[in-house]
Coordinates of N, CA and C in Angstrom, one line a residue:
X1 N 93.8 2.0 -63.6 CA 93.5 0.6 -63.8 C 94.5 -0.2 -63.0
X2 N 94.0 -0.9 -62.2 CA 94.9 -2.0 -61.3 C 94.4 -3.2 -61.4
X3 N 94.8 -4.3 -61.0 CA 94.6 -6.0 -60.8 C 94.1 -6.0 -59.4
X4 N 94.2 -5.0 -58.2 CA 93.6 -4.7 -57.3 C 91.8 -4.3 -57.6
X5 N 91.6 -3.2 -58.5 CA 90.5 -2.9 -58.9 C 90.0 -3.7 -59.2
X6 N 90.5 -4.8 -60.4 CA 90.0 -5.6 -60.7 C 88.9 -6.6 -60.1
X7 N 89.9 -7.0 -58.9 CA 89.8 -8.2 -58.2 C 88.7 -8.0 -57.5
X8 N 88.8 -6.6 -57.0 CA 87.5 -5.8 -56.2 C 86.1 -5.9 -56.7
X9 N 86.0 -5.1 -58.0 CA 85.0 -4.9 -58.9 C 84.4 -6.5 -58.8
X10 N 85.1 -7.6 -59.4 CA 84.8 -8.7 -59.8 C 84.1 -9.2 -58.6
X11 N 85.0 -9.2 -57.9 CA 84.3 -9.9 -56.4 C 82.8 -9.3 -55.9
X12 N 82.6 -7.8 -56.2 CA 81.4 -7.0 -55.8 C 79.9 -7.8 -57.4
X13 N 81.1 -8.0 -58.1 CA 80.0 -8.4 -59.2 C 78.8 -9.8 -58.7
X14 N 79.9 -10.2 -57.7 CA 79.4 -11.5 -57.5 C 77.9 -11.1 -56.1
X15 N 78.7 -10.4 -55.2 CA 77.5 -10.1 -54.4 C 78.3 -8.6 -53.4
X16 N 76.9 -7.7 -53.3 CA 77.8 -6.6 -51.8 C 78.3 -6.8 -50.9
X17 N 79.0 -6.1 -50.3 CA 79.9 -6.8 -49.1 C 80.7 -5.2 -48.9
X18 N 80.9 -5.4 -47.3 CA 81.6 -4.3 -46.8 C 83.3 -4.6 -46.6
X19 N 84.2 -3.8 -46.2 CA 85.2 -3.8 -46.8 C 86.2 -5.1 -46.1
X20 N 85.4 -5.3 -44.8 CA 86.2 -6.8 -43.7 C 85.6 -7.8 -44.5
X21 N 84.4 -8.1 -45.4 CA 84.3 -8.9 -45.8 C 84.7 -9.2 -46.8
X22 N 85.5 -7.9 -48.0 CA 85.8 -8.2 -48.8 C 87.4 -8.9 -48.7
X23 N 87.8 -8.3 -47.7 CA 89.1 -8.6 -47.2 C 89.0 -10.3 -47.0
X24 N 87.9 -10.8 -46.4 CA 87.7 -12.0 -45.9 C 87.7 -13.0 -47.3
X25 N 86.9 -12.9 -48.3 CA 86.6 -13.0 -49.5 C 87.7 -13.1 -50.0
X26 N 89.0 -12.0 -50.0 CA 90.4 -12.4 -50.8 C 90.9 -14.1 -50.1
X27 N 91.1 -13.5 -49.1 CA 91.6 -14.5 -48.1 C 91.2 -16.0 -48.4
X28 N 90.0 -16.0 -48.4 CA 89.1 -17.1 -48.4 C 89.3 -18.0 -50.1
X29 N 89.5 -17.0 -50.4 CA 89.8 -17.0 -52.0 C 91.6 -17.7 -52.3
X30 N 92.0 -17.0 -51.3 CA 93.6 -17.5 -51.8 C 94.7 -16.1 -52.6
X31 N 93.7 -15.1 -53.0 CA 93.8 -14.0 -54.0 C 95.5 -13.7 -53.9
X32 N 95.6 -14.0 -52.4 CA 97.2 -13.2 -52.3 C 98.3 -14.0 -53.0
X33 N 97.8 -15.2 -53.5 CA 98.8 -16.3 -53.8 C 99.0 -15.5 -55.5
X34 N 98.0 -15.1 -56.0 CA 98.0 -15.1 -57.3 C 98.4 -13.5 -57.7
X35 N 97.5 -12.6 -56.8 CA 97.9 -11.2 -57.0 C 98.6 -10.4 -56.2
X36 N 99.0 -9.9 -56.5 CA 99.8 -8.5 -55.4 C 98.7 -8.0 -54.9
X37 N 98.4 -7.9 -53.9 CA 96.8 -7.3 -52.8 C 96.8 -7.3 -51.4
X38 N 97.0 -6.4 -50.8 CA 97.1 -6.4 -49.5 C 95.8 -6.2 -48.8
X39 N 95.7 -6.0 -47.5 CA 94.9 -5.5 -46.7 C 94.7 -3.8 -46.9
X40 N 95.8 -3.4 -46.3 CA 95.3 -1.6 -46.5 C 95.1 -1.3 -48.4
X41 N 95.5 -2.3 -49.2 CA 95.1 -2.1 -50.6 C 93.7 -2.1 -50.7
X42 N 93.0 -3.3 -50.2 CA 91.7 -3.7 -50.2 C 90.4 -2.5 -49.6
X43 N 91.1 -1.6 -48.6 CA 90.7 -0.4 -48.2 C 90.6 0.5 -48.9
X44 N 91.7 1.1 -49.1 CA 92.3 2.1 -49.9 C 91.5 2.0 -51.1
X45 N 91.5 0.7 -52.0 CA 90.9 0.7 -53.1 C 89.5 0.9 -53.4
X46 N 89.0 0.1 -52.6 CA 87.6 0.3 -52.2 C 87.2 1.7 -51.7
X47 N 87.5 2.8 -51.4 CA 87.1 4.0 -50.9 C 87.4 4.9 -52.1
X48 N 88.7 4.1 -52.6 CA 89.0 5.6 -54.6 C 87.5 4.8 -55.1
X49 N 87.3 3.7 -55.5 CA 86.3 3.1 -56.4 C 85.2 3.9 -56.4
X50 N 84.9 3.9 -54.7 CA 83.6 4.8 -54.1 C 83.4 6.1 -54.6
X51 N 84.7 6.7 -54.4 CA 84.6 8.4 -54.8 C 84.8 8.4 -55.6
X52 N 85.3 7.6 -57.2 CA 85.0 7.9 -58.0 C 84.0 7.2 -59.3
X53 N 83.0 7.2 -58.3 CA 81.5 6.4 -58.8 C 81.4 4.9 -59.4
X54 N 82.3 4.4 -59.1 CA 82.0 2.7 -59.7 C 81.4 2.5 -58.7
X55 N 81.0 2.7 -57.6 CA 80.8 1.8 -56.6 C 79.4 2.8 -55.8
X56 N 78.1 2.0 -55.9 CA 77.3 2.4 -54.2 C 77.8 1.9 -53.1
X57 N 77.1 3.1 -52.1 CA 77.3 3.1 -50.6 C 76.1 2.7 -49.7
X58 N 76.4 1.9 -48.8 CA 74.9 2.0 -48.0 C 74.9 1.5 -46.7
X59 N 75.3 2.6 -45.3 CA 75.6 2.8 -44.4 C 74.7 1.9 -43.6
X60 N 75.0 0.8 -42.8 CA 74.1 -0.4 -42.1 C 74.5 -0.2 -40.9
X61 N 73.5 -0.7 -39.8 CA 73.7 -0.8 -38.1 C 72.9 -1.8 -37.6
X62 N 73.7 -2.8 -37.4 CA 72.8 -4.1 -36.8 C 73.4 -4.3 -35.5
X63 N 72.0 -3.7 -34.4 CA 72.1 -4.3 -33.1 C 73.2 -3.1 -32.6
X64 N 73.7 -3.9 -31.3 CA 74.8 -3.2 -30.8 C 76.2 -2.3 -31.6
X65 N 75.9 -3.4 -32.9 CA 77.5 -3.3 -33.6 C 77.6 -2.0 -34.0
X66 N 78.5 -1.8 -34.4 CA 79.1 -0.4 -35.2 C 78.7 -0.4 -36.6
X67 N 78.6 0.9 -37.5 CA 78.2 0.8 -38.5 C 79.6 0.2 -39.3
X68 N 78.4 -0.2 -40.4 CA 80.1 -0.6 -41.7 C 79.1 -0.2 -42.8
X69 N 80.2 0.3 -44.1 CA 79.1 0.9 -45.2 C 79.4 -0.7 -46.2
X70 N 78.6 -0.9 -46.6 CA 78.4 -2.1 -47.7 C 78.6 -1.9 -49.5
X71 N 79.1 -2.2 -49.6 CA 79.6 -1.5 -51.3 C 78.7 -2.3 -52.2
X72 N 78.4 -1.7 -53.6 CA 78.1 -2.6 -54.2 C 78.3 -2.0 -55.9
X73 N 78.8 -2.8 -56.5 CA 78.8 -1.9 -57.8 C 77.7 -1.9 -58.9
X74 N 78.0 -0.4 -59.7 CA 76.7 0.0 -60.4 C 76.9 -0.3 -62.0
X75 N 76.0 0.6 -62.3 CA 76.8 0.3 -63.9 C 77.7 1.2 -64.4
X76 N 78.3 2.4 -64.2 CA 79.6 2.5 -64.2 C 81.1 1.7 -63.2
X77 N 80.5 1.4 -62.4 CA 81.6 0.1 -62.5 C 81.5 -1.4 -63.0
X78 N 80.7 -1.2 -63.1 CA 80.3 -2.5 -64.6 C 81.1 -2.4 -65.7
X79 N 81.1 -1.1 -66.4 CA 81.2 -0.5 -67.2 C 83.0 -0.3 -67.1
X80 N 83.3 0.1 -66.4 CA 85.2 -0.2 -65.5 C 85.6 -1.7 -65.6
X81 N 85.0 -2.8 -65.0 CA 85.1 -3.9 -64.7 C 85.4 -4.4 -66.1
X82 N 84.8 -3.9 -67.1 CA 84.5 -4.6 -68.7 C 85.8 -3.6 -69.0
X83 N 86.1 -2.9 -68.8 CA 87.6 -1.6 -69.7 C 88.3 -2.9 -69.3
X84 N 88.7 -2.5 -67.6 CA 89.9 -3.4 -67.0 C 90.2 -4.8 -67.6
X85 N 89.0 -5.9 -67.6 CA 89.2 -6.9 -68.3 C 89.5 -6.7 -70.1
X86 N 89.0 -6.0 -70.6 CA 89.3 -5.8 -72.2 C 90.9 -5.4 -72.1
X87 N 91.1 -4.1 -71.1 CA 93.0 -4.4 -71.8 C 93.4 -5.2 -71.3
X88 N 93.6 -6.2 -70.0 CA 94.2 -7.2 -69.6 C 94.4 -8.2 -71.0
X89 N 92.8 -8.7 -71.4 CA 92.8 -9.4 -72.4 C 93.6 -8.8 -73.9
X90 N 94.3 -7.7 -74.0 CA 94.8 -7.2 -75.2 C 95.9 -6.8 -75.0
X91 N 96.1 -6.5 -73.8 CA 97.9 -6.1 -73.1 C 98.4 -6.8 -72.4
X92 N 98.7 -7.9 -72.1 CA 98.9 -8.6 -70.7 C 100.0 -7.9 -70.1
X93 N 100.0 -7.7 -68.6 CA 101.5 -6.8 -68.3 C 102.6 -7.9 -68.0
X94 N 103.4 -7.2 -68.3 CA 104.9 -7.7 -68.1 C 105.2 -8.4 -66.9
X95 N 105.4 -9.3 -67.0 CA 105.8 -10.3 -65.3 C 107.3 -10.0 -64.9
X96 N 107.3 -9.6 -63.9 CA 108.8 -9.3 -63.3 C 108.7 -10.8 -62.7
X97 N 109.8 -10.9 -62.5 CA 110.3 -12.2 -61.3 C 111.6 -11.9 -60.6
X98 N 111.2 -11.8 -59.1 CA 112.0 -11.2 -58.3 C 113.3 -11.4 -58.1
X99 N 113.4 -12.9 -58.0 CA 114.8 -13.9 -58.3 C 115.4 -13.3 -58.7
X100 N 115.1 -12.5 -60.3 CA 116.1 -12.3 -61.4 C 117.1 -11.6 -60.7
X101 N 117.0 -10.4 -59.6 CA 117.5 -9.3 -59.0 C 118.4 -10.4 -58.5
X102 N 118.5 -11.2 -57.7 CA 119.6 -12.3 -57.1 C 120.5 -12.7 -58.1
X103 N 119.5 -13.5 -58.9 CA 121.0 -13.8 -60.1 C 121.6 -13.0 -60.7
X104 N 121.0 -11.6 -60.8 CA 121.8 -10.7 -62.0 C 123.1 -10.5 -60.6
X105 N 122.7 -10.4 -59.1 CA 124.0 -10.2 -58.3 C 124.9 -11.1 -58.0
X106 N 125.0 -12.8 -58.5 CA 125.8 -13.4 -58.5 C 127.0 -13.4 -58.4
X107 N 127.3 -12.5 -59.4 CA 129.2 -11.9 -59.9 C 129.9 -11.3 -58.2
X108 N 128.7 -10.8 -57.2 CA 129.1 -10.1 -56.5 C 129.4 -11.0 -55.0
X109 N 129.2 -12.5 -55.4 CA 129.1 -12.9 -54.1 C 130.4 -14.2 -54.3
X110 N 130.8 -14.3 -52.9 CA 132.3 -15.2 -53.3 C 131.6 -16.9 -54.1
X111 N 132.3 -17.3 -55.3 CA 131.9 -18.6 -55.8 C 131.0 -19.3 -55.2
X112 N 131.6 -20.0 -53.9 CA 130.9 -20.9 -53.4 C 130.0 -20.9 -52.8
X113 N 129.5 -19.1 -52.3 CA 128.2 -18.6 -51.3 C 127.3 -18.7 -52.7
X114 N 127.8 -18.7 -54.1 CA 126.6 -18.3 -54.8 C 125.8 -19.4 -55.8
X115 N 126.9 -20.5 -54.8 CA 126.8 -21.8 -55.4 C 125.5 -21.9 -54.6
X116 N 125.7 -22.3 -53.5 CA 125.2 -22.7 -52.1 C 123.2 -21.9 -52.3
X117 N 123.3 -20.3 -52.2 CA 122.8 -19.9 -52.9 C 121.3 -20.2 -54.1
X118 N 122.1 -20.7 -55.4 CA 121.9 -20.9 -56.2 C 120.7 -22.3 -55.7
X119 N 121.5 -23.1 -55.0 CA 121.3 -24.3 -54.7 C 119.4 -24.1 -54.0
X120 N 119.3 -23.1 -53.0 CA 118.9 -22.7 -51.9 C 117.4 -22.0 -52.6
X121 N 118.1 -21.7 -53.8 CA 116.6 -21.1 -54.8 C 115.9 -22.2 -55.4
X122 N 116.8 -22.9 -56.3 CA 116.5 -24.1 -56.7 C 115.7 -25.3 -55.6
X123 N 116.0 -25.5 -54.6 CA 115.2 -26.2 -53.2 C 114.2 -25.3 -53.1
X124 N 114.0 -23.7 -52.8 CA 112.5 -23.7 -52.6 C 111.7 -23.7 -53.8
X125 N 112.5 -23.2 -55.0 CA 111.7 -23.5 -56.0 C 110.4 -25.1 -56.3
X126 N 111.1 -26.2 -55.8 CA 110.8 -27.6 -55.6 C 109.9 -27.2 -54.7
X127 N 110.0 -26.9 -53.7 CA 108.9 -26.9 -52.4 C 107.8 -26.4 -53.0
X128 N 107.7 -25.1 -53.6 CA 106.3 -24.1 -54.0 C 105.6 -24.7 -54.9
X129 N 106.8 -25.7 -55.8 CA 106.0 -26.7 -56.9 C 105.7 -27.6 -56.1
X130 N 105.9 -28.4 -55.4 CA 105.2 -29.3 -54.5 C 103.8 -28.8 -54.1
X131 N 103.9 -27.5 -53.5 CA 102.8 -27.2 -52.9 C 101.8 -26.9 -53.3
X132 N 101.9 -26.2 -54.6 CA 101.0 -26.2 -55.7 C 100.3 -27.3 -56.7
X133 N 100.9 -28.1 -56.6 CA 101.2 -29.5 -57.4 C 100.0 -30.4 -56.2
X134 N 100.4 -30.2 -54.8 CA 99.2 -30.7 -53.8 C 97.9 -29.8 -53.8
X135 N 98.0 -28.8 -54.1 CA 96.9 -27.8 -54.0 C 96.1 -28.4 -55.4
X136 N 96.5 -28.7 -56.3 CA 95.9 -29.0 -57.6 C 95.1 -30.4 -57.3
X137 N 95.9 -31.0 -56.8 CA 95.5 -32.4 -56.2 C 94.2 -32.8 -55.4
X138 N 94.8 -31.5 -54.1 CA 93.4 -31.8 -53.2 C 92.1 -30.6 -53.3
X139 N 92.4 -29.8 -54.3 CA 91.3 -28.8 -54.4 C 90.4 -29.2 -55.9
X140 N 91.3 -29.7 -56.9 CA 90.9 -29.9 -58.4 C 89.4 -29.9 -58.3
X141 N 88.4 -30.5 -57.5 CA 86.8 -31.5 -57.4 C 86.1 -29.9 -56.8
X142 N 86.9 -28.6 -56.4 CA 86.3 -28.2 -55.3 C 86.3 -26.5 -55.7
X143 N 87.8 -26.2 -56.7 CA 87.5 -25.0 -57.1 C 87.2 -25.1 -59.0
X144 N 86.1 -24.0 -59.4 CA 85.9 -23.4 -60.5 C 87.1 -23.4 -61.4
X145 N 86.9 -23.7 -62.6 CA 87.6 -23.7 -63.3 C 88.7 -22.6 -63.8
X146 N 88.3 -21.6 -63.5 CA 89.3 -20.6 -64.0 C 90.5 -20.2 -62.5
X147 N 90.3 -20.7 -61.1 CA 90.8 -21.3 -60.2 C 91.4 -22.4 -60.5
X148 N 91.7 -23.4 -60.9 CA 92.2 -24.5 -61.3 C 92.8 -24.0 -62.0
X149 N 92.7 -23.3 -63.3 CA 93.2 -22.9 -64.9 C 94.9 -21.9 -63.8
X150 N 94.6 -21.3 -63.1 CA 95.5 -20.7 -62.4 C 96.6 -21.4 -61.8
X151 N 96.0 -22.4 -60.8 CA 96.9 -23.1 -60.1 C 97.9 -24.4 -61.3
X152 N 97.2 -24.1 -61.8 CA 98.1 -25.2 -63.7 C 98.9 -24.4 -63.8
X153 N 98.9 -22.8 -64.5 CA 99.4 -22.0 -64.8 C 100.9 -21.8 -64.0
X154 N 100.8 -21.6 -62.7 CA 102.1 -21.5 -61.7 C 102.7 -23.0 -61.6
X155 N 101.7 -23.7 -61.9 CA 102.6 -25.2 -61.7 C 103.5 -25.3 -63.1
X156 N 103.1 -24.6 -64.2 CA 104.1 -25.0 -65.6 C 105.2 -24.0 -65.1
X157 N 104.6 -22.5 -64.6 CA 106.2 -21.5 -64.5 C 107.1 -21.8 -63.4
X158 N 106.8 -23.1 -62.3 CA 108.3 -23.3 -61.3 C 108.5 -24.1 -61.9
X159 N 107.7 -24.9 -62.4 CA 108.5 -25.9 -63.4 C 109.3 -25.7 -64.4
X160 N 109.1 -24.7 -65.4 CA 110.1 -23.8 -66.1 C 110.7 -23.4 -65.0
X161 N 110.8 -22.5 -63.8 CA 111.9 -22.0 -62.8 C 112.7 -23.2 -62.3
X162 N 112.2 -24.6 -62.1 CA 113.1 -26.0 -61.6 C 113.8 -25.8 -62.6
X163 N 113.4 -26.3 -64.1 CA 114.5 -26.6 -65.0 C 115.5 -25.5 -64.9
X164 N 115.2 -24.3 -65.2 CA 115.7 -23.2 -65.7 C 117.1 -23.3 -64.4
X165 N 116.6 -23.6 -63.5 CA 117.9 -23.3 -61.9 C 118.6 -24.1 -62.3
X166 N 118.1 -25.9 -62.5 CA 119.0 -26.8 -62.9 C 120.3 -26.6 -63.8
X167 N 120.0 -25.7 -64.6 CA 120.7 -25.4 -65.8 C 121.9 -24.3 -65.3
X168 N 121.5 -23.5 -64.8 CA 122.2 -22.1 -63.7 C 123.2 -23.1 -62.7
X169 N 123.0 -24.2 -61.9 CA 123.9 -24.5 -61.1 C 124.7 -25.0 -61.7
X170 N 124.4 -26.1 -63.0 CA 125.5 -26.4 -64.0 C 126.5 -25.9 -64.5
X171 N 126.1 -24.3 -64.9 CA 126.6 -23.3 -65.9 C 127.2 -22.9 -64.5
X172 N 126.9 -21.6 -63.5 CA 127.7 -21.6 -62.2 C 128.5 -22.6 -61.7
X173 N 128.4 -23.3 -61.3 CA 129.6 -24.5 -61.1 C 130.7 -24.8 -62.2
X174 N 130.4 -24.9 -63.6 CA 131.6 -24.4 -64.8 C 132.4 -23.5 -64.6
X175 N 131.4 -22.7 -64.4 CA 132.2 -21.1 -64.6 C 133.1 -21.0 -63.3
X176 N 132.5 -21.1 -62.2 CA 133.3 -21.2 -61.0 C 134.7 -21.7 -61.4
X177 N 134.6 -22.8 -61.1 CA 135.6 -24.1 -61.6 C 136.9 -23.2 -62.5
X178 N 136.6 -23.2 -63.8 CA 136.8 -22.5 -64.5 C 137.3 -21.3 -64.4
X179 N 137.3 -20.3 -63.4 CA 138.1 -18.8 -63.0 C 138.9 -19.4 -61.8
X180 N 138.7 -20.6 -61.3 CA 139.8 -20.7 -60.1 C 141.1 -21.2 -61.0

């Protein structure tokens, strides 16, 4: 069970589509902003789903072009699609945040690089909320609700990440201070 699968299944729920279009469909979607999902993921995943039965096949040739197989899911991946969503909805997984790995290495970098640093996280932190914050703005009229419900979602956690840094350069600049 993956949030890749997921994203797959859901998207097939909506209509078939071969695997450039599903790729197209993330993209077009935004998916990478929210999930971990690559390109060779999108492949990869799409061909385990196939072999192991969530998913029909149905090999197409239009015109000159090359074939592409078109996926579409059945009712054992219906049946997948409904597991995956049920534990999400009863387990949520654990959110790592990458940052943390920088700050827990603080101790190791001279005072004032980790000021500078600190400073440097806190500024893009502001930017991504900006950017999100315009995305909410100019898309609100245009995406689905549970798309909006998302882009809210990241707008409360750099917001928690802004305050939270505010507090870290405070406390770091003490502490600096403070051992010299």
């Amino acid at each position: 069970m993956s949030t890749v699968d997921l994203m797959l299944l859901g998207a097939l729920m909506e209509k078939p589509m071969n695997a450039y279009e599903m790729k197209k469909n993330m993209e077009a979607r935004n998916i990478k902003a929210w999930v971990k999902i690559s390109s060779p993921s999108i492949y990869k995943n799409l061909l385990t789903l196939n072999r192991k039965g969530y998913l029909d096949d149905e090999v197409v040739k239009e015109g000159e072009m090359p074939e592409k197989t078109i996926y579409s899911i059945n009712e054992k991946g219906r049946k997948y699609f409904l597991s995956i969503m049920e534990k999400y909805s009863k387990e949520p997984e654990k959110i790592y945040i990458d940052f943390v790995a920088f700050v827990a290495n603080l101790c190791n970098v001279e005072p004032e690089m980790g000021l500078e640093m600190i400073q440097n996280l806190r500024s893009n932190l502001s930017k991504e909320r900006e950017y999100i914050q315009y995305n909410i703005e100019a898309k609100k009229e245009f995406v689905p609700f549970y798309a909006f419900s998302i882009l809210e979602l990241y707008d409360k956690m750099y917001s928690l990440f802004y305050e939270w840094s505010e507090e870290i350069v405070h406390e770091f600049a003490k502490k600096t201070h403070s051992d010299m």
